[in-house]
Short mmCIF file of C-alpha atoms in Angstrom, two decimals:
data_model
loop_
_atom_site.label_atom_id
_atom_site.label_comp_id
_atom_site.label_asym_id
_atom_site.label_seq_id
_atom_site.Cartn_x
_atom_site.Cartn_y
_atom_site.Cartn_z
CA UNK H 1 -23.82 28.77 16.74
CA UNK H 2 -26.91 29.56 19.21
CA UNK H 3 -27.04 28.13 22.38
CA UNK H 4 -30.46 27.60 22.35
CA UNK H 5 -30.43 26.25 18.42
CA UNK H 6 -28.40 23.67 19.25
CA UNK H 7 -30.43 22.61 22.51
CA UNK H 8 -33.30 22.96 19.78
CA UNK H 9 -31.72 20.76 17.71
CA UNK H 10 -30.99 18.16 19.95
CA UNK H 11 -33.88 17.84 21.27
CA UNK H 12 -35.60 17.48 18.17
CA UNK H 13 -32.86 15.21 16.50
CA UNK H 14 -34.14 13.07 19.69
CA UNK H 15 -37.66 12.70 18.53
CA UNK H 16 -36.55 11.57 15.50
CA UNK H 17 -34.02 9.02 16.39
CA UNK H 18 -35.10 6.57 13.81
CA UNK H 19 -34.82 8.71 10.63
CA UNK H 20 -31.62 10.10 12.45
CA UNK H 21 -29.62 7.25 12.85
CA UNK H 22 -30.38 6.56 9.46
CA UNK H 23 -29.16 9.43 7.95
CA UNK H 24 -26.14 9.30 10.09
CA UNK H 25 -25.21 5.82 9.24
CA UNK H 26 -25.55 6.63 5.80
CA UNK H 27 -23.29 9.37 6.03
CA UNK H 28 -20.82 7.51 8.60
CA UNK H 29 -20.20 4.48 5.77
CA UNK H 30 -19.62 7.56 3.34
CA UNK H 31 -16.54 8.79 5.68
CA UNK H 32 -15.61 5.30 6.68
CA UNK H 33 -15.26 4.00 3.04
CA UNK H 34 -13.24 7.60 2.15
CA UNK H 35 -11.49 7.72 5.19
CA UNK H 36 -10.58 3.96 5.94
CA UNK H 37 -9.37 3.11 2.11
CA UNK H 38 -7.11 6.23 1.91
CA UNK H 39 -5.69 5.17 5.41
CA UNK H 40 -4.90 2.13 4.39
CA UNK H 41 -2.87 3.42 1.02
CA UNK H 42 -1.21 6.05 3.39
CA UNK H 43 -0.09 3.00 5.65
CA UNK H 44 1.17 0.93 2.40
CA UNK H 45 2.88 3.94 0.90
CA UNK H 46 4.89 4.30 4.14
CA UNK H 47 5.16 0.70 4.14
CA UNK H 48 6.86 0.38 0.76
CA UNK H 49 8.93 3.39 1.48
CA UNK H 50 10.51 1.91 4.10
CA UNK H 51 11.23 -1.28 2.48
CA UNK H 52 13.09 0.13 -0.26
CA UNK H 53 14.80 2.43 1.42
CA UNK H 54 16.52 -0.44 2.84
CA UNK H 55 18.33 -1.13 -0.47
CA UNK H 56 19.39 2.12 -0.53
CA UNK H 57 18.66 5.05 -3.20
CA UNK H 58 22.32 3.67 -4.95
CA UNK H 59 21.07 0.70 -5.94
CA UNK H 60 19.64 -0.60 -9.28
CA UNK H 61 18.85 -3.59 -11.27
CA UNK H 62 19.30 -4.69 -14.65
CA UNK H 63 16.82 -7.29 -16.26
CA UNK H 64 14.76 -7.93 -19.23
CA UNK H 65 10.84 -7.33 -18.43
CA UNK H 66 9.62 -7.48 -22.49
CA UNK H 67 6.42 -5.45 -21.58
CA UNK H 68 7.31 -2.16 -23.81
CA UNK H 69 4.13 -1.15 -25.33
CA UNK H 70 3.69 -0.69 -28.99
CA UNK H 71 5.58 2.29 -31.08
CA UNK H 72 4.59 3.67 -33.94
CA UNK H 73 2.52 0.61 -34.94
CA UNK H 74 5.46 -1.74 -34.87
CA UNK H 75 5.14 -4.46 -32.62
CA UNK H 76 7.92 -4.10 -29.18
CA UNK H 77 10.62 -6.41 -29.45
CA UNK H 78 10.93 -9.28 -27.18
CA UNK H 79 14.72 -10.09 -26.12
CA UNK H 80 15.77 -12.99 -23.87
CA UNK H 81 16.43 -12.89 -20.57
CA UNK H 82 19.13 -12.57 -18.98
CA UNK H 83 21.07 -15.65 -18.47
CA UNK H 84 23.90 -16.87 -15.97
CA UNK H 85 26.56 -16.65 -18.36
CA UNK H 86 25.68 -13.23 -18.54
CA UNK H 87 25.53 -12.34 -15.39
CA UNK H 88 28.89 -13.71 -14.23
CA UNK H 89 30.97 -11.53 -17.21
CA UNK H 90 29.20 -8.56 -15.96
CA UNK H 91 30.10 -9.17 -12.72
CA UNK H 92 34.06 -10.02 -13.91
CA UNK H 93 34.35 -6.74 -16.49
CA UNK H 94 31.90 -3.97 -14.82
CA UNK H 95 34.92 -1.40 -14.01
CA UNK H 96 33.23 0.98 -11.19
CA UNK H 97 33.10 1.31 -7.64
CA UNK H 98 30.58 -0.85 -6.26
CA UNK H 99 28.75 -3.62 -5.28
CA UNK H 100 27.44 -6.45 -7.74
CA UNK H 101 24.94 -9.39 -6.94
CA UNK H 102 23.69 -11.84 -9.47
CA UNK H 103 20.51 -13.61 -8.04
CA UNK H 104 17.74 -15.77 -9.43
CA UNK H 105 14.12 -16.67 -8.35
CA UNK H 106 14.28 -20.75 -7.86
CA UNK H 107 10.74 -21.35 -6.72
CA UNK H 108 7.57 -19.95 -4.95
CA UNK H 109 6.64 -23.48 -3.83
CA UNK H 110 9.04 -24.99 -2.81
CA UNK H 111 8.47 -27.09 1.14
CA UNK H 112 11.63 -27.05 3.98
CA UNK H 113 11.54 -30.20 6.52
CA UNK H 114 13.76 -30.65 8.90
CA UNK H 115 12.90 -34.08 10.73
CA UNK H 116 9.03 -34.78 10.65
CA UNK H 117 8.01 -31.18 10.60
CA UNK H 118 7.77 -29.16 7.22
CA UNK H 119 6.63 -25.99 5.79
CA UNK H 120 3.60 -25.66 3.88
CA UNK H 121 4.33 -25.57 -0.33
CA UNK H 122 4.78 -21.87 -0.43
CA UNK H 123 8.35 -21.12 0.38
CA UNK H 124 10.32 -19.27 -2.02
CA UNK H 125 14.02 -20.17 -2.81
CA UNK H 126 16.07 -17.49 -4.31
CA UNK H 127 19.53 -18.07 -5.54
CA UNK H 128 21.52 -15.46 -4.54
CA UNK H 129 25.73 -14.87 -4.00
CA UNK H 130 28.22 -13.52 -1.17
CA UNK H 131 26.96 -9.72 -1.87
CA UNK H 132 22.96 -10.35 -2.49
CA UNK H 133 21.83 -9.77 1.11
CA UNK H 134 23.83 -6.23 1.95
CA UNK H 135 22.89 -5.04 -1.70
CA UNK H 136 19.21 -6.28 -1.03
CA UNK H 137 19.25 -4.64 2.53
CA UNK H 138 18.89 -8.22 4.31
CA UNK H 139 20.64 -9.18 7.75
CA UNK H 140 21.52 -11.89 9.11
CA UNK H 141 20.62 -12.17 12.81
CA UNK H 142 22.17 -15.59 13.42
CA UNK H 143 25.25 -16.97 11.86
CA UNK H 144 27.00 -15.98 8.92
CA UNK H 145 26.45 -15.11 5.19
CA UNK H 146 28.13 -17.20 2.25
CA UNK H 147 31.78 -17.48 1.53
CA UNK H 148 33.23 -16.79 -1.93
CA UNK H 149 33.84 -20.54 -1.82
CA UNK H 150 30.55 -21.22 -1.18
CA UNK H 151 28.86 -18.86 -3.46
CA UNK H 152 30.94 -19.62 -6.76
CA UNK H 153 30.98 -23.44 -6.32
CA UNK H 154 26.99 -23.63 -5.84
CA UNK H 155 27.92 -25.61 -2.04
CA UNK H 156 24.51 -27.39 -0.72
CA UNK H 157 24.09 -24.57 2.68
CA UNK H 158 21.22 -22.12 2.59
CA UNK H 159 20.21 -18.99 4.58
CA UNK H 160 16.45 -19.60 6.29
CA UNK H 161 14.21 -16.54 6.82
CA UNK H 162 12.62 -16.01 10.23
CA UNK H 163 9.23 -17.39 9.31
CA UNK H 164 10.70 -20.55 8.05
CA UNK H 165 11.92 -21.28 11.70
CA UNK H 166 8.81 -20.07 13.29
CA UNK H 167 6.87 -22.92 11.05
CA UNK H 168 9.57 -25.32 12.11
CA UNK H 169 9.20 -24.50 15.62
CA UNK H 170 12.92 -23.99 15.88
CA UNK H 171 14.95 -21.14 17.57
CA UNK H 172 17.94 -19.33 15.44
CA UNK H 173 20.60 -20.79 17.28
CA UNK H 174 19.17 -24.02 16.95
CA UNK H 175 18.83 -23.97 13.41
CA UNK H 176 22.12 -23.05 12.34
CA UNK H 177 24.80 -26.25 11.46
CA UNK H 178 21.24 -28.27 11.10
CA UNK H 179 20.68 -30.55 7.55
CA UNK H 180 17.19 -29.84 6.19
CA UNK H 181 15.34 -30.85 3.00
CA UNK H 182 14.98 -28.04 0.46
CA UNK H 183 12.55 -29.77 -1.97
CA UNK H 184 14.47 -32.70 -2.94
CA UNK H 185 17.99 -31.72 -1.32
CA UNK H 186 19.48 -31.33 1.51
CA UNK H 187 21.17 -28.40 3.08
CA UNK H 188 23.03 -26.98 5.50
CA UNK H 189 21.92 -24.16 7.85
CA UNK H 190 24.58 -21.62 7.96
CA UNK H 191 22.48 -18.46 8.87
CA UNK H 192 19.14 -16.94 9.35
CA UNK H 193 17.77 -13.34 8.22
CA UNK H 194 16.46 -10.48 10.86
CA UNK H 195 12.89 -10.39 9.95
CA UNK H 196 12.09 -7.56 7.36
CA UNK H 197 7.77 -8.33 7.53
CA UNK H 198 5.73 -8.03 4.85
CA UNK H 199 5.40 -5.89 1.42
CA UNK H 200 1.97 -5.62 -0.26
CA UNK H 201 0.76 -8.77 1.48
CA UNK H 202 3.90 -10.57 0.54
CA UNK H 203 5.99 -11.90 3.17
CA UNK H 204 9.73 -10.98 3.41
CA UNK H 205 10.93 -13.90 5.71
CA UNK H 206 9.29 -16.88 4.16
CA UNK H 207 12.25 -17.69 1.97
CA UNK H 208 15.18 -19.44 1.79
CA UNK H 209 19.16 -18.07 -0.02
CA UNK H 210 20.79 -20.68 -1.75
CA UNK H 211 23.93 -19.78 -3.67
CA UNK H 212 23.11 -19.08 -7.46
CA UNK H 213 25.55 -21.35 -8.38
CA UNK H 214 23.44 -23.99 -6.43
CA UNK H 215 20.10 -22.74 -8.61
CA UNK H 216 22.20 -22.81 -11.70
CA UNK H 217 23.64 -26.46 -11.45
CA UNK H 218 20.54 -28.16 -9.73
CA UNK H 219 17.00 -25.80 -9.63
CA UNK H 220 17.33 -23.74 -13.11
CA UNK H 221 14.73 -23.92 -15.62
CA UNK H 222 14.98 -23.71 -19.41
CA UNK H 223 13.41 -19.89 -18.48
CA UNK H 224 15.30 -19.24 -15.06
CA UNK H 225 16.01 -15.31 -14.97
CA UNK H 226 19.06 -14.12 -13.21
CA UNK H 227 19.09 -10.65 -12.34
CA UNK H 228 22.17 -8.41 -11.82
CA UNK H 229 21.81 -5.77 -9.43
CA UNK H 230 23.95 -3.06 -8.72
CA UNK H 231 24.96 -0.94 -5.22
CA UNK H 232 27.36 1.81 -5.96
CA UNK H 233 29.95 2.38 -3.15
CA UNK H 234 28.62 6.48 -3.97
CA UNK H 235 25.45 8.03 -3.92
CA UNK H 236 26.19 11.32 -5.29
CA UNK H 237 28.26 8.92 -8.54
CA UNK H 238 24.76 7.43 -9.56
CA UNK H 239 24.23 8.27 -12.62
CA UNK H 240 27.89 7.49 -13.53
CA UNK H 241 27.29 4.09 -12.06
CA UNK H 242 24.79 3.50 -14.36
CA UNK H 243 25.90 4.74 -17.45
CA UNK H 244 28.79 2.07 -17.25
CA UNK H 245 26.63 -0.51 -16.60
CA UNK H 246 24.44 0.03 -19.63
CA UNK H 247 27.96 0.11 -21.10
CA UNK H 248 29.35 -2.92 -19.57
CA UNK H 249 25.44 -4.83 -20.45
CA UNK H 250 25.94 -3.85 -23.94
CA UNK H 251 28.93 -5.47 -24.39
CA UNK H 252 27.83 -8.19 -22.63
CA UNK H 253 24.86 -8.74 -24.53
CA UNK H 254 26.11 -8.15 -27.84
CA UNK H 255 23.68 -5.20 -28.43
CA UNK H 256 24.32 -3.45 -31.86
CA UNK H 257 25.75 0.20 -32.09
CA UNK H 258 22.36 2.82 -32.15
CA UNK H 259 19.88 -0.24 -31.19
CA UNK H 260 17.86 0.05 -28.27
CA UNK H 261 19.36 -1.52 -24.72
CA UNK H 262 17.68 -5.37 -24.46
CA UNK H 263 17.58 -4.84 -20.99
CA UNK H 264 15.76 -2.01 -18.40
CA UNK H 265 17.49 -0.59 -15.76
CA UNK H 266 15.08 -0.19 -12.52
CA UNK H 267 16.55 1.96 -9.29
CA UNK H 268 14.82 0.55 -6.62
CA UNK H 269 13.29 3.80 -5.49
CA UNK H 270 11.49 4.16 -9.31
CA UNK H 271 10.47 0.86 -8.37
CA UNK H 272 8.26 2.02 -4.89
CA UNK H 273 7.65 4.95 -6.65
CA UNK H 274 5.50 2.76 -9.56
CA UNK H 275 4.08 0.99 -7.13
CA UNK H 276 2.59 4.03 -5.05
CA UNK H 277 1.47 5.47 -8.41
CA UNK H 278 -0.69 2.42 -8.81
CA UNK H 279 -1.75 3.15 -5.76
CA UNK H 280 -3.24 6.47 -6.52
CA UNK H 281 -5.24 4.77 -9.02
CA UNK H 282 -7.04 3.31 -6.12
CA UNK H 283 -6.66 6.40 -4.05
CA UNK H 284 -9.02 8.00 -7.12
CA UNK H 285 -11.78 4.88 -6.92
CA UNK H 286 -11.68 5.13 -3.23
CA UNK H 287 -12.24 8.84 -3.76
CA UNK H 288 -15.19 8.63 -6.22
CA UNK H 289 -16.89 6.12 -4.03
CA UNK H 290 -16.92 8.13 -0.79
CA UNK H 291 -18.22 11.13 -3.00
CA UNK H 292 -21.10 9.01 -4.24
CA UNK H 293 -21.81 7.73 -0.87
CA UNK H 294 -21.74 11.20 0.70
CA UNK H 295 -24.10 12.27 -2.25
CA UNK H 296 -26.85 9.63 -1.05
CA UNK H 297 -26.35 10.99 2.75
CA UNK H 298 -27.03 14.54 1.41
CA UNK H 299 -30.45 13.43 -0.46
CA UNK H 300 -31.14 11.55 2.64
CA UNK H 301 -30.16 14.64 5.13
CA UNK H 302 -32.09 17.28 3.41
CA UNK H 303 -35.30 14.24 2.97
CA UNK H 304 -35.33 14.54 7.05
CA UNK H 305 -35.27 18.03 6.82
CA UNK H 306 -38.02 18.80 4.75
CA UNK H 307 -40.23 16.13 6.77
CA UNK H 308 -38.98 17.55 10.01
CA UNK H 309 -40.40 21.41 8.56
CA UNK H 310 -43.08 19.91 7.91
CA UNK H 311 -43.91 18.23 10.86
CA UNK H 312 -42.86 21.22 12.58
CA UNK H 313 -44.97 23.87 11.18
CA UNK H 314 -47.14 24.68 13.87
CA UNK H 315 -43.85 24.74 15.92
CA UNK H 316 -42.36 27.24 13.71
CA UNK H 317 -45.62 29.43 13.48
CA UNK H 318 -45.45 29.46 17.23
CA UNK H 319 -41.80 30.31 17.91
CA UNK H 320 -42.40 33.16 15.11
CA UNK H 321 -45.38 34.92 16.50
CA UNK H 322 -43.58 35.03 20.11
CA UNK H 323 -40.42 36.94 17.87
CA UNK H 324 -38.73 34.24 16.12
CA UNK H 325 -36.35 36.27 13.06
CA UNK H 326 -36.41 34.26 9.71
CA UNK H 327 -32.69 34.09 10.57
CA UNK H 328 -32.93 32.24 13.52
CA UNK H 329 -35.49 29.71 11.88
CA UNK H 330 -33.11 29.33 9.51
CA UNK H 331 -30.45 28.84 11.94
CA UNK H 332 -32.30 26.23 13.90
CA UNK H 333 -32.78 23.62 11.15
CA UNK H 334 -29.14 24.49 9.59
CA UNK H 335 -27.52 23.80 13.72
CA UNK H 336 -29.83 20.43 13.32
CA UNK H 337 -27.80 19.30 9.89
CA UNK H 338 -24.72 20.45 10.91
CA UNK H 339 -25.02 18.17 13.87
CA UNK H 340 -26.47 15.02 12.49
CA UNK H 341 -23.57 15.94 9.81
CA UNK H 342 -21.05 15.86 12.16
CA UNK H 343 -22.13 12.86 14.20
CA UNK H 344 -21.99 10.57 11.15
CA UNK H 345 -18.72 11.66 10.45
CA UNK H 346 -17.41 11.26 13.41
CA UNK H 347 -18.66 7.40 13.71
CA UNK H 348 -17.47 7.45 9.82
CA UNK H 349 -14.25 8.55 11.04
CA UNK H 350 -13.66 6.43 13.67
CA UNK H 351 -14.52 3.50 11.91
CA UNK H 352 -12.52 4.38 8.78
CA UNK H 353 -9.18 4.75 11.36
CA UNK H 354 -10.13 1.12 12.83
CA UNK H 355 -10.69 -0.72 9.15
CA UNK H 356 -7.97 1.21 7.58
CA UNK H 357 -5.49 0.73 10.06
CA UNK H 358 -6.73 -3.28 10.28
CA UNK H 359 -5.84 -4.01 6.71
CA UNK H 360 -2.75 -2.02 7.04
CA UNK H 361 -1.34 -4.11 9.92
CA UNK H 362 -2.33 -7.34 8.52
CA UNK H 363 0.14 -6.28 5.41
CA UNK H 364 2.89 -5.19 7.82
CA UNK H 365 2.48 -1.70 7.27
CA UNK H 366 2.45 0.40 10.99
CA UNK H 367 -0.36 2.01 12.54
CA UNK H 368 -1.23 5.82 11.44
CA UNK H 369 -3.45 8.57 12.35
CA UNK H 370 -4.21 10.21 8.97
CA UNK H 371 -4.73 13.90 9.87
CA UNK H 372 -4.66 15.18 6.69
CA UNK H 373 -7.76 13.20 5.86
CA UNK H 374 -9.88 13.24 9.31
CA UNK H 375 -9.73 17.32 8.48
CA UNK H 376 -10.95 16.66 5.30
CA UNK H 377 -14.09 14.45 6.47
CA UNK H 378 -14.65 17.21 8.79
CA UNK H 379 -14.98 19.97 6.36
CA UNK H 380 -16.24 16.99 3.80
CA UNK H 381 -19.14 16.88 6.51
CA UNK H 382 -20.03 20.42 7.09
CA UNK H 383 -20.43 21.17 3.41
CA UNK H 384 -22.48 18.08 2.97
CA UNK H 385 -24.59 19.44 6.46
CA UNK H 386 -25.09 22.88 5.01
CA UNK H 387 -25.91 21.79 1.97
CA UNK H 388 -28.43 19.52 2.35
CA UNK H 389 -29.82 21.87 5.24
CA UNK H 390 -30.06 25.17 3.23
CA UNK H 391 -33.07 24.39 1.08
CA UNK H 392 -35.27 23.05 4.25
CA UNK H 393 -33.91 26.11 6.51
CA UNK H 394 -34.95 28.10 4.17
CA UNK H 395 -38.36 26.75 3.49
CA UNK H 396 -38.90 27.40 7.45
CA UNK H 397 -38.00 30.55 7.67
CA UNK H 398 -39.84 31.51 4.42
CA UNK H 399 -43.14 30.07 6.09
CA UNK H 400 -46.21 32.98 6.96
CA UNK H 401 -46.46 32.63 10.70
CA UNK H 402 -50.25 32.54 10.18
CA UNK H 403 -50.40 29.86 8.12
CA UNK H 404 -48.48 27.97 10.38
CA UNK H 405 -50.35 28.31 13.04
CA UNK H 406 -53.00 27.15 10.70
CA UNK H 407 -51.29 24.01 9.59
CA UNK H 408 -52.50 20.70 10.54
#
């Protein structure tokens, strides 16, 4: 790029600072709405990554979810759920080496007091046993998890997650051996959970463990679902693992010989990997939407390029009878779209880093420079620049010097 093109094209980008910022701010919300959205999904997939990695890649669940689509024209069957009885003889007869947890979703509303302070009604109780927070890949932090006892006689203590304390206003160590209210029953403290943040928006630590037995004898609904999940003590076995617990379910469940399985088996890394192909959806309309933006920015670019030749004329027939080439005509109003280019998207992609990265910390998700995509709005940018400056370069250079000079 010439020197004196792009002191040219400054200075001439300067006299038309209205039209300019325009065109730049059009561009800039192009890269910004590109840039910032596709942050954001990078942060979430990294996000959810993490999270399930937690559990572990040996880990899987067993449930009904009775949204199979349509086969052949026949309408998908729709089995029951799962129910406690269930659960427990999978737990007694499932012959491999691992880890099984039986736990149950109680409520999403429920409210914990402890004296005259209380939580607002969004607290969800989950009925868990002794193994549900190592095969879940929860800690505790403070105190203990259940006992055997504890867990198969459904005893009134419950494990509080971090943001139920902070609500509170209590500390860990204060918390645990304290009595507090559980909708309408009272509990025991016995431990609180490290603090695992937030998943899509959802929080991890606003929640309370109860033992399943406790949901089962006091909180179950006529439509309570208890889920059986599965850790296997090896990795490299699981396959094995879960071909005997499709066996051991079968039984279970009384499924006939050659029938379909009423039940699904999830591994909880198929799990985050359905949820970042959702994302991709979005990835796609985020996509299409910075395209279309970009699209208006180019019509817009090339507009102030055609009324800058124009205005310029006399300038041009000037600079070409002193020994101006066509080419560097041509280069001069090319350097000025390339720049204005480039100045929108960096705003754009500045902007997009700051709103992207927002959003992502406001789900829990950490904070990320997204390379890959700030190279992209670059290049994005110059082809958008040389695009949109081609035809008006062109028309410059192509102008008779004479009738330039002519041009009023």
């Amino acid at each position: 790029m010439n020197p004196e093109n792009l002191q040219i094209a400054l200075k001439a980008i300067r006299s038309q600072m209205l039209r300019t910022i325009l065109t730049v701010l059009i561009i800039a919300f192009g890269i910004m709405a590109l840039v910032g959205i596709l942050t954001t999904i990078d942060a979430l997939k990294s996000k959810i990554n993490s999270d399930f990695s937690r559990m572990g890649a040996n880990t899987f669940t067993l449930r009904v979810t009775n949204n199979r689509q349509q086969q052949g024209g026949k309408q998908a069957k729709v089995y029951p759920q799962i129910d406690f009885r269930e659960a427990m003889r999978f737990k007694e007869i499932y012959d491999h080496p691992a880890l099984v947890s039986i736990s149950a979703n109680a409520s999403f509303t429920s409210i914990v007091k402890h004296g005259n302070v209380k939580t607002s009604p969004n607290v969800r109780v989950i009925g868990g046993d002794e193994h549900y927070l190592e095969v879940s890949g929860f800690e505790v932090d403070v105190g203990r998890n259940f006992s055997n006892h504890e867990a198969r006689s459904g005893s009134d203590v419950a494990i509080l997650g971090a943001d139920i304390l902070d609500k509170l206003e209590l500390d860990p160590a204060q918390a645990v051996g304290e009595f507090m209210s559980i909708g309408s029953r009272r509990y025991k403290v016995i431990g609180v959970m490290a603090s695992r943040g937030t998943t899509m928006g959802f929080s991890n630590d606003n929640q309370v463990i109860v033992p399943v037995m406790n949901v089962k004898l006091n909180l179950a609904q006529a439509n309570t679902e208890y889920r059986v999940s599965v850790s296997a003590s090896d990795p490299t076995r699981l396959d094995d693992a879960i071909d005997e617990a499709i066996g051991t379910m079968r039984v279970v469940r009384g499924d006939p010989f050659g029938a379909e399985e009423s039940f699904e088996v999830r591994k909880s890394d198929s799990t985050a990997k359905n949820l970042i192909e959702n994302l991709s959806f979005i990835s796609l309309a985020a996509t299409l939407i910075g395209i279309i933006t970009l699209l208006g920015a180019a019509i817009g670019l090339m507009n102030i390029m055609l009324v800058s030749v124009t205005e310029r004329t006399r300038e041009i027939g000037v600079r070409k009878s002193i020994g101006a080439s066509r080419s560097n005509i041509r280069w001069q109003f090319l350097t000025e779209a390339i720049v204005i280019g480039q100045i929108g998207g960096l705003f754009g992609m500045i902007l997009g880093i700051i709103a992207g990265n927002v959003i992502a910390i406001l789900v829990g998700a950490d904070f990320i420079i997204p390379w890959v995509w700030i190279i992209a709005a670059i290049i994005l940018c110059l082809l958008v620049s040389v695009v949109s400056g081609f035809y008006p370069a062109s028309k410059a250079a192509n102008l008779d010097p004479i009738d330039a000079l002519r041009y009023e």
